[in-house]
Every structure is written in structure tokens, then in C-alpha cells.
mmCIF file of C-alpha atoms in Angstrom:
data_model
loop_
_atom_site.group_PDB
_atom_site.id
_atom_site.type_symbol
_atom_site.label_atom_id
_atom_site.label_comp_id
_atom_site.label_asym_id
_atom_site.label_seq_id
_atom_site.Cartn_x
_atom_site.Cartn_y
_atom_site.Cartn_z
ATOM 1 C CA GLY A 11 1.480 -55.043 -11.051
ATOM 2 C CA PRO A 12 -2.492 -53.636 -11.523
ATOM 3 C CA ARG A 13 -1.946 -51.955 -7.935
ATOM 4 C CA ASN A 14 1.180 -50.283 -8.418
ATOM 5 C CA SER A 15 0.158 -49.066 -11.728
ATOM 6 C CA ASP A 16 -3.571 -48.263 -10.744
ATOM 7 C CA ALA A 17 -1.210 -45.868 -7.744
ATOM 8 C CA GLU A 18 0.758 -44.244 -9.942
ATOM 9 C CA VAL A 19 -2.494 -42.997 -11.326
ATOM 10 C CA HIS A 20 -4.508 -41.844 -9.322
ATOM 11 C CA ALA A 21 -1.559 -40.669 -7.662
ATOM 12 C CA LEU A 22 -0.881 -38.641 -11.295
ATOM 13 C CA ARG A 23 -4.588 -37.515 -11.209
ATOM 14 C CA GLN A 24 -4.338 -36.814 -7.623
ATOM 15 C CA GLY A 25 -1.299 -34.713 -8.726
ATOM 16 C CA LEU A 26 -2.939 -32.521 -11.991
ATOM 17 C CA ASN A 27 -5.688 -31.857 -9.900
ATOM 18 C CA ASP A 28 -3.609 -29.581 -7.361
ATOM 19 C CA LEU A 29 -2.299 -28.028 -10.314
ATOM 20 C CA LEU A 30 -5.177 -26.517 -11.578
ATOM 21 C CA ALA A 31 -7.197 -25.887 -8.254
ATOM 22 C CA ARG A 32 -3.535 -23.363 -8.064
ATOM 23 C CA VAL A 33 -3.705 -21.959 -11.103
ATOM 24 C CA ALA A 34 -7.306 -21.493 -11.469
ATOM 25 C CA ASP A 35 -6.682 -19.971 -7.673
ATOM 26 C CA ALA A 36 -3.415 -17.956 -8.995
ATOM 27 C CA MET A 37 -5.944 -17.374 -11.738
ATOM 28 C CA ALA A 38 -8.947 -15.831 -9.548
ATOM 29 C CA ARG A 39 -6.227 -13.803 -7.298
ATOM 30 C CA GLU A 40 -4.609 -12.253 -10.913
ATOM 31 C CA GLN A 41 -8.775 -10.938 -12.079
ATOM 32 C CA SER A 42 -8.919 -10.083 -8.059
ATOM 33 C CA PHE A 43 -5.497 -7.410 -7.920
ATOM 34 C CA THR A 44 -6.191 -6.197 -11.835
ATOM 35 C CA ARG A 45 -9.284 -4.246 -10.868
ATOM 36 C CA ASP A 46 -7.666 -3.893 -8.396
ATOM 37 C CA ALA A 47 -5.288 -2.233 -9.552
ATOM 38 C CA SER A 48 -7.048 -0.423 -12.688
ATOM 39 C CA HIS A 49 -9.803 1.779 -10.061
ATOM 40 C CA GLU A 50 -6.312 3.130 -8.366
ATOM 41 C CA LEU A 51 -5.668 4.654 -12.118
ATOM 42 C CA ARG A 52 -8.926 5.038 -13.259
ATOM 43 C CA THR A 53 -8.988 7.452 -10.490
ATOM 44 C CA PRO A 54 -6.727 9.726 -10.559
ATOM 45 C CA LEU A 55 -6.499 10.300 -14.543
ATOM 46 C CA ALA A 56 -10.367 10.294 -14.020
ATOM 47 C CA VAL A 57 -9.806 13.830 -11.237
ATOM 48 C CA ILE A 58 -6.913 14.541 -13.701
ATOM 49 C CA VAL A 59 -9.281 14.646 -17.425
ATOM 50 C CA ALA A 60 -12.452 17.024 -14.859
ATOM 51 C CA SER A 61 -9.697 19.438 -13.850
ATOM 52 C CA ALA A 62 -7.993 19.423 -17.291
ATOM 53 C CA GLU A 63 -11.346 20.679 -18.022
ATOM 54 C CA GLU A 64 -12.814 22.954 -15.787
ATOM 55 C CA LEU A 65 -8.777 24.734 -16.186
ATOM 56 C CA ALA A 66 -9.366 25.233 -20.544
ATOM 57 C CA ARG A 67 -13.056 26.532 -19.182
ATOM 58 C CA GLU A 68 -12.439 30.876 -19.860
ATOM 59 C CA ARG A 69 -15.099 32.000 -17.398
ATOM 60 C CA ALA A 70 -12.501 30.307 -14.573
ATOM 61 C CA ASP A 71 -11.660 32.823 -12.106
ATOM 62 C CA GLY A 72 -8.505 32.528 -9.893
ATOM 63 C CA PRO A 73 -10.058 30.573 -6.977
ATOM 64 C CA SER A 74 -11.618 27.927 -9.195
ATOM 65 C CA ARG A 75 -8.264 27.685 -11.156
ATOM 66 C CA GLU A 76 -6.868 27.325 -7.933
ATOM 67 C CA ALA A 77 -8.446 24.129 -6.210
ATOM 68 C CA ALA A 78 -8.493 22.739 -9.939
ATOM 69 C CA LEU A 79 -4.786 22.597 -9.621
ATOM 70 C CA ALA A 80 -5.004 21.199 -6.119
ATOM 71 C CA ARG A 81 -6.830 18.879 -7.282
ATOM 72 C CA LEU A 82 -4.593 17.386 -10.673
ATOM 73 C CA GLN A 83 -1.299 18.508 -8.709
ATOM 74 C CA THR A 84 -2.389 15.638 -6.151
ATOM 75 C CA ALA A 85 -4.042 13.114 -8.132
ATOM 76 C CA ALA A 86 -0.868 13.026 -11.112
ATOM 77 C CA ASP A 87 0.933 12.357 -7.591
ATOM 78 C CA GLN A 88 -0.863 9.154 -6.628
ATOM 79 C CA LEU A 89 -1.033 8.542 -10.084
ATOM 80 C CA GLY A 90 2.718 8.422 -9.820
ATOM 81 C CA GLN A 91 1.805 6.700 -6.182
ATOM 82 C CA THR A 92 0.817 3.189 -8.324
ATOM 83 C CA LEU A 93 2.709 4.026 -11.357
ATOM 84 C CA ASP A 94 5.292 3.664 -7.876
ATOM 85 C CA ALA A 95 4.513 0.306 -6.919
ATOM 86 C CA LEU A 96 3.178 -1.578 -9.677
ATOM 87 C CA LEU A 97 6.796 -0.520 -11.892
ATOM 88 C CA GLU A 98 8.199 -2.530 -8.429
ATOM 89 C CA LEU A 99 5.570 -5.405 -8.908
ATOM 90 C CA ALA A 100 7.160 -5.856 -12.261
ATOM 91 C CA ARG A 101 9.854 -6.816 -11.709
ATOM 92 C CA SER A 102 11.084 -10.368 -12.076
ATOM 93 C CA GLU A 103 13.242 -11.061 -8.667
ATOM 94 C CA PRO A 104 12.850 -9.177 -6.261
ATOM 95 C CA ALA A 105 15.979 -6.549 -5.813
ATOM 96 C CA ARG A 106 18.732 -6.587 -3.221
ATOM 97 C CA MET A 107 17.471 -5.475 0.523
ATOM 98 C CA ALA A 108 19.043 -1.995 1.445
ATOM 99 C CA THR A 109 20.994 -2.723 5.530
ATOM 100 C CA ASP A 110 21.031 0.807 7.216
ATOM 101 C CA THR A 111 18.232 2.795 5.531
ATOM 102 C CA PRO A 112 16.995 5.721 8.272
ATOM 103 C CA LEU A 113 14.260 4.518 9.117
ATOM 104 C CA LEU A 114 13.626 8.653 11.337
ATOM 105 C CA PRO A 115 13.517 10.650 8.013
ATOM 106 C CA ALA A 116 11.533 8.840 5.696
ATOM 107 C CA ILE A 117 8.935 8.985 8.433
ATOM 108 C CA GLU A 118 8.589 12.468 8.380
ATOM 109 C CA ARG A 119 8.728 12.939 4.614
ATOM 110 C CA ALA A 120 6.022 10.556 4.684
ATOM 111 C CA ILE A 121 3.580 12.999 6.565
ATOM 112 C CA VAL A 122 4.874 15.904 5.393
ATOM 113 C CA GLU A 123 3.913 15.062 2.073
ATOM 114 C CA GLN A 124 1.113 13.234 3.230
ATOM 115 C CA SER A 125 -0.485 15.572 5.514
ATOM 116 C CA ALA A 126 -0.021 18.462 2.714
ATOM 117 C CA ARG A 127 -2.232 16.151 0.093
ATOM 118 C CA ARG A 128 -5.198 15.902 3.203
ATOM 119 C CA PRO A 129 -4.165 18.831 5.381
ATOM 120 C CA ARG A 130 -5.572 17.118 8.601
ATOM 121 C CA GLU A 131 -5.039 19.325 11.547
ATOM 122 C CA ASP A 132 -7.114 17.495 14.027
ATOM 123 C CA LEU A 133 -4.785 14.526 13.690
ATOM 124 C CA ASP A 134 -1.721 15.000 15.849
ATOM 125 C CA PHE A 135 0.930 12.209 15.106
ATOM 126 C CA ASP A 136 3.255 11.066 18.247
ATOM 127 C CA ILE A 137 6.313 9.857 16.483
ATOM 128 C CA ALA A 138 8.507 7.504 19.104
ATOM 129 C CA ILE A 139 11.433 6.872 17.119
ATOM 130 C CA ASP A 140 15.498 7.865 17.409
ATOM 131 C CA THR A 141 17.567 9.058 15.043
ATOM 132 C CA THR A 142 19.610 5.575 15.264
ATOM 133 C CA GLN A 143 16.848 3.549 13.840
ATOM 134 C CA ARG A 144 17.438 1.564 10.218
ATOM 135 C CA THR A 145 15.820 -0.754 8.528
ATOM 136 C CA ALA A 146 16.632 -3.095 5.923
ATOM 137 C CA LEU A 147 14.013 -1.876 2.805
ATOM 138 C CA ARG A 148 14.984 -0.455 -0.221
ATOM 139 C CA PRO A 149 14.119 3.679 0.366
ATOM 140 C CA ALA A 150 12.449 2.965 -2.510
ATOM 141 C CA LEU A 151 10.450 0.616 -1.249
ATOM 142 C CA LEU A 152 9.936 1.877 1.911
ATOM 143 C CA ARG A 153 8.957 5.329 0.381
ATOM 144 C CA ILE A 154 5.774 3.122 -1.384
ATOM 145 C CA VAL A 155 4.444 1.706 1.548
ATOM 146 C CA LEU A 156 5.089 4.314 3.939
ATOM 147 C CA ALA A 157 3.016 7.164 1.532
ATOM 148 C CA ASN A 158 0.210 3.607 1.803
ATOM 149 C CA LEU A 159 -0.348 4.035 4.987
ATOM 150 C CA ILE A 160 0.110 7.262 6.277
ATOM 151 C CA GLY A 161 -2.068 8.709 3.506
ATOM 152 C CA ASN A 162 -4.234 5.828 4.622
ATOM 153 C CA VAL A 163 -4.659 7.764 7.715
ATOM 154 C CA CYS A 164 -4.576 10.840 6.756
ATOM 155 C CA ALA A 165 -7.825 9.823 4.532
ATOM 156 C CA HIS A 166 -9.585 8.106 7.095
ATOM 157 C CA ALA A 167 -9.005 8.732 10.270
ATOM 158 C CA ALA A 168 -10.611 10.372 12.871
ATOM 159 C CA PRO A 169 -9.223 12.890 14.730
ATOM 160 C CA GLY A 170 -7.388 12.015 17.819
ATOM 161 C CA PRO A 171 -3.357 10.860 18.211
ATOM 162 C CA VAL A 172 -1.370 9.096 15.191
ATOM 163 C CA ARG A 173 1.502 7.451 17.262
ATOM 164 C CA ILE A 174 4.328 5.188 14.643
ATOM 165 C CA ASP A 175 7.030 3.344 17.530
ATOM 166 C CA LEU A 176 9.201 -0.194 17.092
ATOM 167 C CA ASP A 177 7.794 -3.252 19.111
ATOM 168 C CA SER A 178 10.259 -5.667 18.037
ATOM 169 C CA GLY A 179 11.295 -5.156 14.509
ATOM 170 C CA ARG A 180 8.119 -3.902 14.143
ATOM 171 C CA CYS A 181 7.319 -0.116 13.184
ATOM 172 C CA ARG A 182 3.549 0.610 13.876
ATOM 173 C CA ILE A 183 0.961 3.336 12.797
ATOM 174 C CA ARG A 184 -2.243 3.458 15.498
ATOM 175 C CA ASN A 185 -5.005 5.705 15.677
ATOM 176 C CA ALA A 186 -8.409 6.563 15.623
ATOM 177 C CA ALA A 187 -10.522 5.036 13.486
ATOM 178 C CA PRO A 188 -13.469 6.514 11.765
ATOM 179 C CA ALA A 189 -17.286 4.878 13.185
ATOM 180 C CA GLY A 190 -17.233 1.713 10.095
ATOM 181 C CA LEU A 191 -14.407 2.538 7.965
ATOM 182 C CA GLY A 192 -10.757 1.402 9.091
ATOM 183 C CA GLN A 193 -7.408 0.978 7.177
ATOM 184 C CA SER A 194 -8.630 -2.737 6.030
ATOM 185 C CA GLN A 195 -11.081 -1.414 3.660
ATOM 186 C CA HIS A 196 -10.653 -0.319 0.124
ATOM 187 C CA GLY A 197 -12.544 3.344 -1.275
ATOM 188 C CA PRO A 198 -12.031 6.347 -2.790
ATOM 189 C CA GLY A 199 -9.150 8.109 -1.413
ATOM 190 C CA LEU A 200 -6.847 5.798 -0.609
ATOM 191 C CA GLY A 201 -3.647 6.687 -2.356
ATOM 192 C CA LEU A 202 -2.019 2.198 -3.936
ATOM 193 C CA GLY A 203 -4.964 1.084 -2.592
ATOM 194 C CA LEU A 204 -3.824 -2.446 0.333
ATOM 195 C CA ALA A 205 -4.244 -4.912 -2.679
ATOM 196 C CA ILE A 206 -1.459 -3.523 -3.830
ATOM 197 C CA LEU A 207 0.631 -2.849 -0.793
ATOM 198 C CA ARG A 208 -0.391 -6.042 0.220
ATOM 199 C CA ARG A 209 0.968 -7.407 -3.709
ATOM 200 C CA LEU A 210 4.612 -5.882 -1.536
ATOM 201 C CA ASP A 211 4.106 -7.683 0.119
ATOM 202 C CA GLU A 212 3.982 -10.887 -0.724
ATOM 203 C CA HIS A 213 6.702 -10.002 -2.974
ATOM 204 C CA TYR A 214 9.457 -8.335 -0.262
ATOM 205 C CA GLY A 215 7.751 -10.371 2.639
ATOM 206 C CA LEU A 216 6.725 -7.720 4.318
ATOM 207 C CA GLN A 217 4.172 -9.188 7.284
ATOM 208 C CA LEU A 218 2.174 -6.424 7.135
ATOM 209 C CA ARG A 219 -0.715 -7.020 9.665
ATOM 210 C CA ILE A 220 -3.677 -4.629 9.990
ATOM 211 C CA ASP A 221 -5.133 -4.884 12.966
ATOM 212 C CA THR A 222 -8.516 -3.940 14.364
ATOM 213 C CA GLY A 223 -9.718 -2.878 18.163
ATOM 214 C CA GLU A 224 -11.951 -0.759 20.166
ATOM 215 C CA GLY A 225 -12.339 2.545 17.964
ATOM 216 C CA TRP A 226 -8.500 2.248 17.170
ATOM 217 C CA VAL A 227 -7.115 0.937 13.751
ATOM 218 C CA GLU A 228 -3.334 -0.598 14.103
ATOM 219 C CA ALA A 229 -1.247 -1.026 11.091
ATOM 220 C CA SER A 230 2.317 -3.334 11.407
ATOM 221 C CA PHE A 231 5.298 -3.936 8.311
ATOM 222 C CA ASP A 232 8.908 -5.846 9.587
ATOM 223 C CA LEU A 233 11.815 -4.108 9.293
ATOM 224 C CA ALA A 234 13.659 -6.494 8.094
ATOM 225 C CA PRO A 235 11.970 -8.922 6.122
ATOM 226 C CA ARG A 236 12.706 -12.009 5.019
ATOM 227 C CA GLN A 237 12.358 -12.011 1.532
ATOM 228 C CA PRO A 238 10.159 -14.966 -0.052
#
């Protein structure tokens, strides 16, 4: 009857409105992500171009050449890191998780690599994780996550201890927060950028969390993610 028809039309209209709202929200997120990703690519490219131009100058002396080469290497590494993450996100389906990737060697490697790019003699890394600990994250994905989070620590943490441990199946990285800036902020030197890392979180169910307290910042993620 007419009442049933009206109800069906209303339900259809409501369904279409909900769909349009979800599409608009998805488009807004994509535009925001594209801006963040573009920034993460543009910044190291600009450094590479500037460093290459400096190296091409005939009057560049030894120390200035070494500095330019160091900047070029750091920017190239950052660009490669970003591209690795974007390729991971470009998978039509998330790759199946591993079951026994060693955690401690990956953490130690990330600390060595990120400390070399951003030397911080004023940070004291304390790793409370034993050699038997495993994670379901694939090695490539684990490397991306740790490079970003530990890179953020090297770039922005205030001097002091950096504690890396486990709690309820989660890997935690806690450091002293600089005044006015925590790991949840975007800015130069953040490596991959948390926008890209959060997309990986959505893709793989990492359950990434950034918590802050009085003078500290803590990043954590699930060692046995539940893929969405």
C-alpha cells in the first residue's frame, strides 16, 4: 500500500544519504592523506636537489662536500623509507602476517640506523625485551613501523631515557617529550609521517596508540595485529 511505498522510499533515501556521506568522508581523508604523503616526498627531494647543486659547485671544499653528501644520504634514505611504506599501502590486499619475526634484532637495527641519521648522544635507550620475543608482523612491515617511531624519538625527544618494553602483547616506546611537541605532531624530520603510519595501522590492524603524560610521550603497537 501507499504507506509501505513511502517507508521504502524513505529507507532508500536514507540509505543513499548515508552512502553519500561515507563517500564524502572517504574523499576528504584521501585528500588529506595525499597532502601529507606529498609533503613527505617533496621534502627529501628538495634536500637531494639542493645537496646535488652544492656538490656540483667547483668551489665546494672538503668539509662542505662531506656535509652535503651526508644530507643527500639522509634524504635519500628518508625517501626510500616513505616509498616502502607507500608500496605497502598500495597492496590491493594486506599480505599475510608472519608468525615468528624476531623483535629484538629489528629494534636494535632501527636504533642504529635512526641514530646514525640523527645523532643523539643525549638519549639513553633502555631495551627491556628478551631474545625469545616474536611478533606476527612481517619483517618489512616491522622495519617500517620501528623506523618511523624511533626516528621520531631521535628527531624530537627531549634528552633522557628512552624505554622500549612490552605490555600485554604490545611493544611500547616511551621517551621524554620536548616542550610543546610530541610524537603526535607533524613537522619536518618526522620520517614517514604519522599520517602514513596510521594508514598502515588501518590496513593491518596494528592498534597504534600515541599516549602523552606529564613530560612523556609513549607510542605502542600490537605484536599480534588482527587484520581488518
